[in-house]
mmCIF file of C-alpha atoms and ligand atoms in Angstrom:
data_model
loop_
_atom_site.group_PDB
_atom_site.id
_atom_site.type_symbol
_atom_site.label_atom_id
_atom_site.label_comp_id
_atom_site.label_asym_id
_atom_site.label_seq_id
_atom_site.Cartn_x
_atom_site.Cartn_y
_atom_site.Cartn_z
ATOM 1 C CA UNK A 1 -217.360 28.045 -69.371
ATOM 2 C CA UNK A 2 -215.832 31.145 -71.046
ATOM 3 C CA UNK A 3 -212.070 31.899 -70.728
ATOM 4 C CA UNK A 4 -209.599 34.419 -72.028
ATOM 5 C CA UNK A 5 -207.776 33.996 -75.273
ATOM 6 C CA UNK A 6 -204.137 33.496 -75.620
ATOM 7 C CA UNK A 7 -201.938 35.016 -74.237
ATOM 8 C CA UNK A 8 -204.067 36.106 -71.449
ATOM 9 C CA UNK A 9 -204.963 32.377 -70.921
ATOM 10 C CA UNK A 10 -201.852 30.161 -70.978
ATOM 11 C CA UNK A 11 -203.369 26.826 -69.664
ATOM 12 C CA UNK A 12 -199.962 25.406 -69.215
ATOM 13 C CA UNK A 13 -199.309 27.627 -66.292
ATOM 14 C CA UNK A 14 -201.404 25.230 -64.186
ATOM 15 C CA UNK A 15 -199.407 22.301 -65.460
ATOM 16 C CA UNK A 16 -196.099 23.703 -64.737
ATOM 17 C CA UNK A 17 -195.019 21.899 -61.408
ATOM 18 C CA UNK A 18 -196.143 18.986 -59.326
ATOM 19 C CA UNK A 19 -197.267 21.336 -56.625
ATOM 20 C CA UNK A 20 -199.537 23.309 -58.930
ATOM 21 C CA UNK A 21 -200.887 20.254 -60.753
ATOM 22 C CA UNK A 22 -201.804 18.624 -57.660
ATOM 23 C CA UNK A 23 -203.731 21.905 -56.263
ATOM 24 C CA UNK A 24 -205.809 21.799 -59.394
ATOM 25 C CA UNK A 25 -206.269 17.713 -60.033
ATOM 26 C CA UNK A 26 -209.916 17.228 -59.852
ATOM 27 C CA UNK A 27 -210.345 13.501 -58.871
ATOM 28 C CA UNK A 28 -208.532 10.903 -56.379
ATOM 29 C CA UNK A 29 -208.223 7.554 -56.244
ATOM 30 C CA UNK A 30 -207.928 5.767 -53.073
ATOM 31 C CA UNK A 31 -208.046 2.208 -51.856
ATOM 32 C CA UNK A 32 -211.373 2.926 -50.156
ATOM 33 C CA UNK A 33 -212.824 3.069 -53.707
ATOM 34 C CA UNK A 34 -212.186 -0.724 -54.368
ATOM 35 C CA UNK A 35 -214.082 -3.697 -53.735
ATOM 36 C CA UNK A 36 -211.706 -6.828 -54.391
ATOM 37 C CA UNK A 37 -212.957 -9.681 -55.981
ATOM 38 C CA UNK A 38 -211.674 -13.097 -54.833
ATOM 39 C CA UNK A 39 -212.010 -16.683 -55.897
ATOM 40 C CA UNK A 40 -212.340 -19.448 -53.321
ATOM 41 C CA UNK A 41 -211.935 -23.132 -53.818
ATOM 42 C CA UNK A 42 -212.118 -26.283 -51.731
ATOM 43 C CA UNK A 43 -209.140 -27.672 -50.051
ATOM 44 C CA UNK A 44 -206.987 -27.033 -47.388
ATOM 45 C CA UNK A 45 -204.240 -24.515 -46.890
ATOM 46 C CA UNK A 46 -203.524 -23.770 -50.793
ATOM 47 C CA UNK A 47 -203.531 -21.410 -53.615
ATOM 48 C CA UNK A 48 -203.937 -22.157 -57.459
ATOM 49 C CA UNK A 49 -203.105 -19.619 -60.087
ATOM 50 C CA UNK A 50 -205.846 -18.801 -62.824
ATOM 51 C CA UNK A 51 -203.688 -18.750 -65.941
ATOM 52 C CA UNK A 52 -205.929 -16.311 -67.782
ATOM 53 C CA UNK A 53 -205.512 -13.822 -65.115
ATOM 54 C CA UNK A 54 -201.928 -13.600 -64.279
ATOM 55 C CA UNK A 55 -201.464 -12.550 -60.738
ATOM 56 C CA UNK A 56 -204.925 -13.547 -59.650
ATOM 57 C CA UNK A 57 -205.420 -17.099 -57.729
ATOM 58 C CA UNK A 58 -207.871 -19.301 -56.233
ATOM 59 C CA UNK A 59 -207.501 -19.950 -52.692
ATOM 60 C CA UNK A 60 -209.139 -22.409 -50.262
ATOM 61 C CA UNK A 61 -211.558 -21.123 -47.698
ATOM 62 C CA UNK A 62 -209.027 -21.311 -44.934
ATOM 63 C CA UNK A 63 -206.821 -18.989 -46.679
ATOM 64 C CA UNK A 64 -209.341 -16.237 -47.114
ATOM 65 C CA UNK A 65 -208.997 -14.630 -43.529
ATOM 66 C CA UNK A 66 -205.675 -14.035 -44.483
ATOM 67 C CA UNK A 67 -206.823 -12.261 -47.722
ATOM 68 C CA UNK A 68 -209.538 -10.037 -45.587
ATOM 69 C CA UNK A 69 -206.754 -9.151 -43.092
ATOM 70 C CA UNK A 70 -204.426 -8.116 -46.459
ATOM 71 C CA UNK A 71 -207.495 -6.070 -47.194
ATOM 72 C CA UNK A 72 -207.828 -4.532 -43.985
ATOM 73 C CA UNK A 73 -204.177 -3.296 -43.831
ATOM 74 C CA UNK A 74 -204.255 -2.087 -47.333
ATOM 75 C CA UNK A 75 -207.449 0.257 -46.550
ATOM 76 C CA UNK A 76 -209.867 -1.983 -48.976
ATOM 77 C CA UNK A 77 -213.105 -1.889 -47.526
ATOM 78 C CA UNK A 78 -214.747 -4.665 -48.996
ATOM 79 C CA UNK A 79 -214.260 -8.173 -50.466
ATOM 80 C CA UNK A 80 -216.393 -9.737 -53.073
ATOM 81 C CA UNK A 81 -216.429 -13.968 -52.974
ATOM 82 C CA UNK A 82 -216.859 -15.997 -55.956
ATOM 83 C CA UNK A 83 -216.705 -19.672 -55.790
ATOM 84 C CA UNK A 84 -214.788 -22.327 -57.986
ATOM 85 C CA UNK A 85 -217.699 -25.222 -57.523
ATOM 86 C CA UNK A 86 -216.495 -28.832 -57.979
ATOM 87 C CA UNK A 87 -218.124 -30.130 -61.215
ATOM 88 C CA UNK A 88 -219.561 -33.158 -59.464
ATOM 89 C CA UNK A 89 -221.851 -30.367 -57.470
ATOM 90 C CA UNK A 90 -223.124 -28.893 -60.374
ATOM 91 C CA UNK A 91 -226.810 -30.078 -61.351
ATOM 92 C CA UNK A 92 -230.068 -28.869 -63.528
ATOM 93 C CA UNK A 93 -231.515 -27.990 -60.070
ATOM 94 C CA UNK A 94 -228.396 -25.811 -58.771
ATOM 95 C CA UNK A 95 -229.224 -26.894 -55.252
ATOM 96 C CA UNK A 96 -225.572 -26.268 -54.022
ATOM 97 C CA UNK A 97 -226.501 -22.640 -54.484
ATOM 98 C CA UNK A 98 -228.425 -22.356 -51.448
ATOM 99 C CA UNK A 99 -226.490 -25.008 -49.106
ATOM 100 C CA UNK A 100 -225.671 -23.026 -46.204
ATOM 101 C CA UNK A 101 -222.172 -24.702 -46.249
ATOM 102 C CA UNK A 102 -221.415 -24.058 -49.849
ATOM 103 C CA UNK A 103 -217.984 -22.548 -50.646
ATOM 104 C CA UNK A 104 -219.019 -19.009 -50.679
ATOM 105 C CA UNK A 105 -220.957 -19.050 -47.484
ATOM 106 C CA UNK A 106 -218.047 -20.817 -45.705
ATOM 107 C CA UNK A 107 -215.759 -17.960 -47.042
ATOM 108 C CA UNK A 108 -218.331 -15.489 -45.548
ATOM 109 C CA UNK A 109 -218.323 -16.832 -42.239
ATOM 110 C CA UNK A 110 -214.406 -17.020 -42.373
ATOM 111 C CA UNK A 111 -213.990 -13.368 -43.318
ATOM 112 C CA UNK A 112 -216.564 -12.240 -40.837
ATOM 113 C CA UNK A 113 -214.708 -14.315 -38.037
ATOM 114 C CA UNK A 114 -211.208 -13.264 -39.109
ATOM 115 C CA UNK A 115 -211.755 -9.606 -39.780
ATOM 116 C CA UNK A 116 -215.239 -8.492 -39.102
ATOM 117 C CA UNK A 117 -214.433 -4.757 -40.267
ATOM 118 C CA UNK A 118 -214.244 -5.790 -43.716
ATOM 119 C CA UNK A 119 -217.474 -5.807 -45.636
ATOM 120 C CA UNK A 120 -218.376 -8.850 -47.373
ATOM 121 C CA UNK A 121 -219.983 -8.890 -50.838
ATOM 122 C CA UNK A 122 -221.599 -12.002 -52.352
ATOM 123 C CA UNK A 123 -222.686 -13.014 -55.937
ATOM 124 C CA UNK A 124 -226.236 -14.103 -56.837
ATOM 125 C CA UNK A 125 -226.488 -16.006 -60.021
ATOM 126 C CA UNK A 126 -226.803 -19.706 -60.589
ATOM 127 C CA UNK A 127 -224.086 -20.242 -63.219
ATOM 128 C CA UNK A 128 -221.590 -21.503 -60.522
ATOM 129 C CA UNK A 129 -223.774 -24.563 -59.686
ATOM 130 C CA UNK A 130 -225.792 -24.851 -63.038
ATOM 131 C CA UNK A 131 -224.711 -28.002 -65.162
ATOM 132 C CA UNK A 132 -225.712 -25.516 -68.022
ATOM 133 C CA UNK A 133 -223.566 -22.843 -66.904
ATOM 134 C CA UNK A 134 -226.236 -20.249 -67.215
ATOM 135 C CA UNK A 135 -227.536 -17.960 -64.343
ATOM 136 C CA UNK A 136 -230.666 -19.294 -64.507
ATOM 137 C CA UNK A 137 -232.643 -22.589 -64.745
ATOM 138 C CA UNK A 138 -232.876 -23.885 -68.257
ATOM 139 C CA UNK A 139 -236.256 -25.592 -69.353
ATOM 140 C CA UNK A 140 -236.330 -26.606 -72.896
ATOM 141 C CA UNK A 141 -233.407 -24.355 -74.087
ATOM 142 C CA UNK A 142 -235.135 -21.397 -72.222
ATOM 143 C CA UNK A 143 -233.519 -19.454 -69.324
ATOM 144 C CA UNK A 144 -236.593 -19.209 -67.356
ATOM 145 C CA UNK A 145 -237.221 -16.223 -65.135
ATOM 146 C CA UNK A 146 -239.789 -16.566 -62.380
ATOM 147 C CA UNK A 147 -238.542 -19.997 -60.887
ATOM 148 C CA UNK A 148 -234.871 -18.505 -61.310
ATOM 149 C CA UNK A 149 -236.034 -15.578 -59.098
ATOM 150 C CA UNK A 150 -237.216 -17.964 -56.355
ATOM 151 C CA UNK A 151 -233.941 -19.778 -56.262
ATOM 152 C CA UNK A 152 -231.860 -16.576 -56.133
ATOM 153 C CA UNK A 153 -233.826 -15.457 -52.885
ATOM 154 C CA UNK A 154 -233.205 -18.628 -51.446
ATOM 155 C CA UNK A 155 -229.403 -18.260 -52.127
ATOM 156 C CA UNK A 156 -229.526 -14.648 -51.395
ATOM 157 C CA UNK A 157 -231.264 -15.721 -47.719
ATOM 158 C CA UNK A 158 -228.360 -18.176 -47.203
ATOM 159 C CA UNK A 159 -225.819 -15.695 -47.785
ATOM 160 C CA UNK A 160 -227.645 -13.190 -45.390
ATOM 161 C CA UNK A 161 -227.705 -15.945 -42.687
ATOM 162 C CA UNK A 162 -223.831 -16.714 -43.154
ATOM 163 C CA UNK A 163 -223.119 -12.970 -42.255
ATOM 164 C CA UNK A 164 -222.954 -11.279 -45.768
ATOM 165 C CA UNK A 165 -223.001 -7.384 -45.707
ATOM 166 C CA UNK A 166 -223.879 -6.775 -49.668
ATOM 167 C CA UNK A 167 -225.748 -9.068 -51.941
ATOM 168 C CA UNK A 168 -224.658 -8.797 -55.483
ATOM 169 C CA UNK A 169 -227.323 -9.973 -57.827
ATOM 170 C CA UNK A 170 -225.608 -10.817 -61.220
ATOM 171 C CA UNK A 171 -228.199 -12.786 -62.768
ATOM 172 C CA UNK A 172 -230.251 -9.870 -64.851
ATOM 173 C CA UNK A 173 -233.641 -11.953 -64.025
ATOM 174 C CA UNK A 174 -236.523 -9.448 -63.955
ATOM 175 C CA UNK A 175 -237.917 -8.793 -60.341
ATOM 176 C CA UNK A 176 -235.032 -10.334 -58.586
ATOM 177 C CA UNK A 177 -234.151 -6.909 -56.482
ATOM 178 C CA UNK A 178 -237.818 -6.693 -55.097
ATOM 179 C CA UNK A 179 -238.025 -10.237 -54.490
ATOM 180 C CA UNK A 180 -234.711 -10.177 -52.625
ATOM 181 C CA UNK A 181 -235.521 -6.828 -50.652
ATOM 182 C CA UNK A 182 -238.887 -8.206 -49.437
ATOM 183 C CA UNK A 183 -237.170 -11.588 -48.280
ATOM 184 C CA UNK A 184 -234.408 -9.499 -46.392
ATOM 185 C CA UNK A 185 -237.128 -7.502 -44.696
ATOM 186 C CA UNK A 186 -239.348 -10.340 -43.807
ATOM 187 C CA UNK A 187 -236.615 -12.568 -42.475
ATOM 188 C CA UNK A 188 -234.994 -10.014 -40.146
ATOM 189 C CA UNK A 189 -231.994 -8.968 -42.617
ATOM 190 C CA UNK A 190 -232.943 -5.262 -42.787
ATOM 191 C CA UNK A 191 -229.370 -4.048 -42.704
ATOM 192 C CA UNK A 192 -228.215 -6.454 -45.574
ATOM 193 C CA UNK A 193 -227.495 -3.954 -48.644
ATOM 194 C CA UNK A 194 -228.118 -4.802 -52.415
ATOM 195 C CA UNK A 195 -225.714 -3.613 -54.961
ATOM 196 C CA UNK A 196 -227.416 -4.771 -58.035
ATOM 197 C CA UNK A 197 -225.493 -5.660 -61.007
ATOM 198 C CA UNK A 198 -228.131 -3.341 -62.996
ATOM 199 C CA UNK A 199 -226.703 -2.535 -66.127
ATOM 200 C CA UNK A 200 -224.770 -5.727 -67.115
ATOM 201 C CA UNK A 201 -223.887 -6.508 -70.654
ATOM 202 C CA UNK A 202 -223.498 -9.547 -72.661
ATOM 203 C CA UNK A 203 -219.908 -9.053 -73.021
ATOM 204 C CA UNK A 204 -216.920 -11.070 -74.396
ATOM 205 C CA UNK A 205 -214.892 -9.364 -71.487
ATOM 206 C CA UNK A 206 -216.048 -12.047 -69.040
ATOM 207 C CA UNK A 207 -214.112 -14.809 -70.751
ATOM 208 C CA UNK A 208 -211.203 -15.279 -68.041
ATOM 209 C CA UNK A 209 -213.653 -14.933 -65.284
ATOM 210 C CA UNK A 210 -215.661 -18.139 -66.579
ATOM 211 C CA UNK A 211 -212.119 -19.954 -66.450
ATOM 212 C CA UNK A 212 -211.640 -18.702 -62.838
ATOM 213 C CA UNK A 213 -214.925 -20.045 -61.675
ATOM 214 C CA UNK A 214 -215.012 -23.054 -63.859
ATOM 215 C CA UNK A 215 -217.835 -22.247 -65.915
ATOM 216 C CA UNK A 216 -216.457 -22.005 -69.394
ATOM 217 C CA UNK A 217 -216.610 -25.579 -70.142
ATOM 218 C CA UNK A 218 -220.174 -25.908 -68.783
ATOM 219 C CA UNK A 219 -221.872 -22.867 -70.675
ATOM 220 C CA UNK A 220 -224.190 -23.823 -73.513
ATOM 221 C CA UNK A 221 -224.881 -20.898 -75.842
ATOM 222 C CA UNK A 222 -224.689 -17.493 -74.721
ATOM 223 C CA UNK A 223 -226.257 -14.927 -72.153
ATOM 224 C CA UNK A 224 -227.868 -12.656 -74.607
ATOM 225 C CA UNK A 225 -231.605 -13.471 -73.648
ATOM 226 C CA UNK A 226 -230.492 -11.965 -70.340
ATOM 227 C CA UNK A 227 -227.546 -9.790 -70.296
ATOM 228 C CA UNK A 228 -227.715 -6.376 -72.325
ATOM 229 C CA UNK A 229 -226.980 -5.532 -75.910
ATOM 230 C CA UNK A 230 -223.875 -3.787 -75.906
ATOM 231 C CA UNK A 231 -225.402 -1.521 -78.498
ATOM 232 C CA UNK A 232 -227.969 -0.160 -76.001
ATOM 233 C CA UNK A 233 -227.591 2.916 -73.755
ATOM 234 C CA UNK A 234 -230.878 4.002 -72.785
ATOM 235 C CA UNK A 235 -231.915 0.571 -71.859
ATOM 236 C CA UNK A 236 -229.163 0.668 -69.025
ATOM 237 C CA UNK A 237 -231.041 3.766 -67.411
ATOM 238 C CA UNK A 238 -234.237 1.714 -67.647
ATOM 239 C CA UNK A 239 -232.501 -1.137 -65.566
ATOM 240 C CA UNK A 240 -230.918 1.222 -63.209
ATOM 241 C CA UNK A 241 -234.355 3.058 -62.329
ATOM 242 C CA UNK A 242 -235.988 -0.221 -61.949
ATOM 243 C CA UNK A 243 -233.738 -1.768 -59.702
ATOM 244 C CA UNK A 244 -233.441 1.371 -57.558
ATOM 245 C CA UNK A 245 -237.307 1.640 -57.472
ATOM 246 C CA UNK A 246 -237.251 -2.226 -56.385
ATOM 247 C CA UNK A 247 -234.966 -1.607 -53.316
ATOM 248 C CA UNK A 248 -231.542 -1.807 -54.589
ATOM 249 C CA UNK A 249 -229.056 0.354 -52.330
ATOM 250 C CA UNK A 250 -226.394 0.668 -54.939
ATOM 251 C CA UNK A 251 -225.898 0.027 -58.544
ATOM 252 C CA UNK A 252 -223.240 -1.191 -60.883
ATOM 253 C CA UNK A 253 -222.119 -1.053 -64.402
ATOM 254 C CA UNK A 254 -220.390 -4.014 -65.970
ATOM 255 C CA UNK A 255 -218.039 -4.078 -67.880
ATOM 256 C CA UNK A 256 -216.263 -0.937 -67.081
ATOM 257 C CA UNK A 257 -214.030 0.671 -69.380
ATOM 258 C CA UNK A 258 -215.702 0.096 -72.483
ATOM 259 C CA UNK A 259 -219.015 1.287 -71.011
ATOM 260 C CA UNK A 260 -217.755 4.621 -69.097
ATOM 261 C CA UNK A 261 -220.472 6.461 -70.979
ATOM 262 C CA UNK A 262 -223.026 4.415 -69.280
ATOM 263 C CA UNK A 263 -221.454 5.048 -65.877
ATOM 264 C CA UNK A 264 -221.615 8.770 -66.447
ATOM 265 C CA UNK A 265 -225.336 8.974 -67.671
ATOM 266 C CA UNK A 266 -226.194 6.767 -64.507
ATOM 267 C CA UNK A 267 -224.772 8.822 -62.205
ATOM 268 C CA UNK A 268 -225.874 12.015 -63.923
ATOM 269 C CA UNK A 269 -229.280 10.857 -63.976
ATOM 270 C CA UNK A 270 -229.714 9.076 -60.476
ATOM 271 C CA UNK A 271 -226.850 10.345 -58.296
ATOM 272 C CA UNK A 272 -227.003 6.860 -56.437
ATOM 273 C CA UNK A 273 -223.975 5.254 -55.217
ATOM 274 C CA UNK A 274 -222.661 3.828 -58.780
ATOM 275 C CA UNK A 275 -219.987 1.139 -59.003
ATOM 276 C CA UNK A 276 -218.228 0.255 -62.306
ATOM 277 C CA UNK A 277 -216.829 -3.595 -62.530
ATOM 278 C CA UNK A 278 -213.558 -3.516 -64.034
ATOM 279 C CA UNK A 279 -213.895 -7.347 -65.301
ATOM 280 C CA UNK A 280 -211.486 -10.180 -65.935
ATOM 281 C CA UNK A 281 -210.991 -9.410 -69.719
ATOM 282 C CA UNK A 282 -209.967 -5.820 -68.771
ATOM 283 C CA UNK A 283 -207.497 -6.844 -66.028
ATOM 284 C CA UNK A 284 -205.978 -9.787 -68.357
ATOM 285 C CA UNK A 285 -205.498 -7.359 -71.337
ATOM 286 C CA UNK A 286 -203.523 -4.986 -69.016
ATOM 287 C CA UNK A 287 -201.530 -7.869 -67.504
ATOM 288 C CA UNK A 288 -200.911 -9.373 -70.759
ATOM 289 C CA UNK A 289 -199.348 -6.277 -72.494
ATOM 290 C CA UNK A 290 -197.307 -5.455 -69.358
ATOM 291 C CA UNK A 291 -195.823 -8.896 -69.153
ATOM 292 C CA UNK A 292 -194.728 -8.251 -72.813
ATOM 293 C CA UNK A 293 -193.469 -5.026 -71.890
ATOM 294 C CA UNK A 294 -195.614 -3.006 -73.886
ATOM 295 C CA UNK A 295 -197.182 -1.035 -71.426
ATOM 296 C CA UNK A 296 -196.068 0.188 -68.009
ATOM 297 C CA UNK A 297 -198.005 -1.945 -65.769
ATOM 298 C CA UNK A 298 -198.778 0.458 -62.533
ATOM 299 C CA UNK A 299 -199.398 3.444 -64.652
ATOM 300 C CA UNK A 300 -201.802 1.887 -67.042
ATOM 301 C CA UNK A 301 -203.313 0.049 -63.934
ATOM 302 C CA UNK A 302 -203.902 3.562 -62.150
ATOM 303 C CA UNK A 303 -204.945 5.496 -64.920
ATOM 304 C CA UNK A 304 -207.702 2.842 -65.867
ATOM 305 C CA UNK A 305 -208.947 3.188 -62.550
ATOM 306 C CA UNK A 306 -208.800 6.806 -62.085
ATOM 307 C CA UNK A 307 -210.915 6.856 -65.493
ATOM 308 C CA UNK A 308 -213.876 5.337 -63.156
ATOM 309 C CA UNK A 309 -213.663 8.039 -60.951
ATOM 310 C CA UNK A 310 -213.621 10.908 -63.590
ATOM 311 C CA UNK A 311 -216.674 9.080 -65.181
ATOM 312 C CA UNK A 312 -218.517 9.556 -61.674
ATOM 313 C CA UNK A 313 -218.191 6.428 -60.287
ATOM 314 C CA UNK A 314 -217.961 6.046 -56.165
ATOM 315 C CA UNK A 315 -216.144 2.800 -56.249
ATOM 316 C CA UNK A 316 -214.785 0.077 -58.816
ATOM 317 C CA UNK A 317 -214.632 -3.812 -58.509
ATOM 318 C CA UNK A 318 -211.241 -4.774 -59.460
ATOM 319 C CA UNK A 319 -208.657 -7.674 -59.541
ATOM 320 C CA UNK A 320 -206.033 -4.921 -59.033
ATOM 321 C CA UNK A 321 -207.487 -3.878 -55.691
ATOM 322 C CA UNK A 322 -204.422 -4.966 -53.793
ATOM 323 C CA UNK A 323 -201.750 -3.989 -56.345
ATOM 324 C CA UNK A 324 -203.186 -0.552 -57.069
ATOM 325 C CA UNK A 325 -203.674 0.003 -53.185
ATOM 326 C CA UNK A 326 -199.917 -0.796 -52.736
ATOM 327 C CA UNK A 327 -199.171 1.379 -55.752
ATOM 328 C CA UNK A 328 -200.936 4.298 -54.083
ATOM 329 C CA UNK A 329 -199.268 3.889 -50.937
HETATM 330 C C1 LIG B 401 -221.773 -14.626 -62.938
HETATM 331 C C2 LIG B 401 -220.850 -13.538 -63.178
HETATM 332 C C3 LIG B 401 -220.048 -13.095 -64.168
HETATM 333 C C4 LIG B 401 -218.994 -12.162 -63.479
HETATM 334 C C5 LIG B 401 -219.456 -11.897 -62.601
HETATM 335 N N1 LIG B 401 -220.518 -12.565 -61.997
HETATM 336 C C6 LIG B 401 -219.794 -13.886 -65.338
HETATM 337 C C7 LIG B 401 -220.771 -14.021 -66.249
HETATM 338 O O1 LIG B 401 -221.972 -13.096 -66.366
HETATM 339 O O2 LIG B 401 -220.759 -14.903 -67.308
HETATM 340 C C8 LIG B 401 -218.041 -11.428 -64.687
HETATM 341 C C9 LIG B 401 -216.868 -10.735 -63.688
HETATM 342 C C10 LIG B 401 -215.806 -10.838 -64.518
HETATM 343 O O3 LIG B 401 -215.497 -10.984 -65.790
HETATM 344 O O4 LIG B 401 -214.500 -10.476 -64.062
HETATM 345 N N2 LIG B 401 -223.201 -14.245 -63.026
#
């Protein structure tokens, strides 16, 4: 782009008033951009704080209908469910993952009863149910791929039966998108969408989440044999291409702010519906600094969310969803 030299061009002319600034403002952030991740737990009529995520709670299944109504009233279209599984239910075989009455599946039904217009997204990975804390089965210290994919398909089918609208495979096993898509087709769930955690990095930013779902204590080792190396950019494009080819409807980059270059490259290269996950550690950093009075909470929250829009994302999974929707109202 060429432009006239100073003083013919005075770019500050377009910044001189709120009215003119709003005319030339390029991106908008709205509550319709958000997917709100929530944590569910057993029990009745209770909420429990997650200490490493100030402002975030775990809520009992009977309280998720109210969360869905809150989302609806704020204009947030979708909720993503994560279960805090009783440690006694964690096994090496991860059988609880495809129990039709597990926490996650009960929460799906609760939301669909209370507020059918809210889209319900799930998480597909074995970590909340695995005594080893890994997303896949562990055999002799190795996270095995194909046997895990079979289990993920059972898990996805149970979620679809419960009424899930969007499956979110976050496990990073090879071949799982194709296997899930085929199972949805053959079992009568053609309309169930898949938002693949396609470019998911082995990140330290997930720490507070693992507290929230009670997986921190369980995890042995790290997830580097399945999640991606933060040094890699091109690999993300390969993963996105593969997952789209296997039948993903939407794709995700995760974490968010530290990977905006990936968001941009993915959107440029594929033009597919692209989401970023502003993960637990990103949320916790903003909350911690704001609680210390070091930054302005609302402004930093909205600026960080706008960055995803500018980077080409169509939407953002964010724990800020209700607070941001209120701030935008
Ligand atoms: C589980 C899963 C994780 C997150 C979403 N799904 C953690 C992990 O892979 O260890 C992280 C979300 C967050 O940090 O907010 N497969």
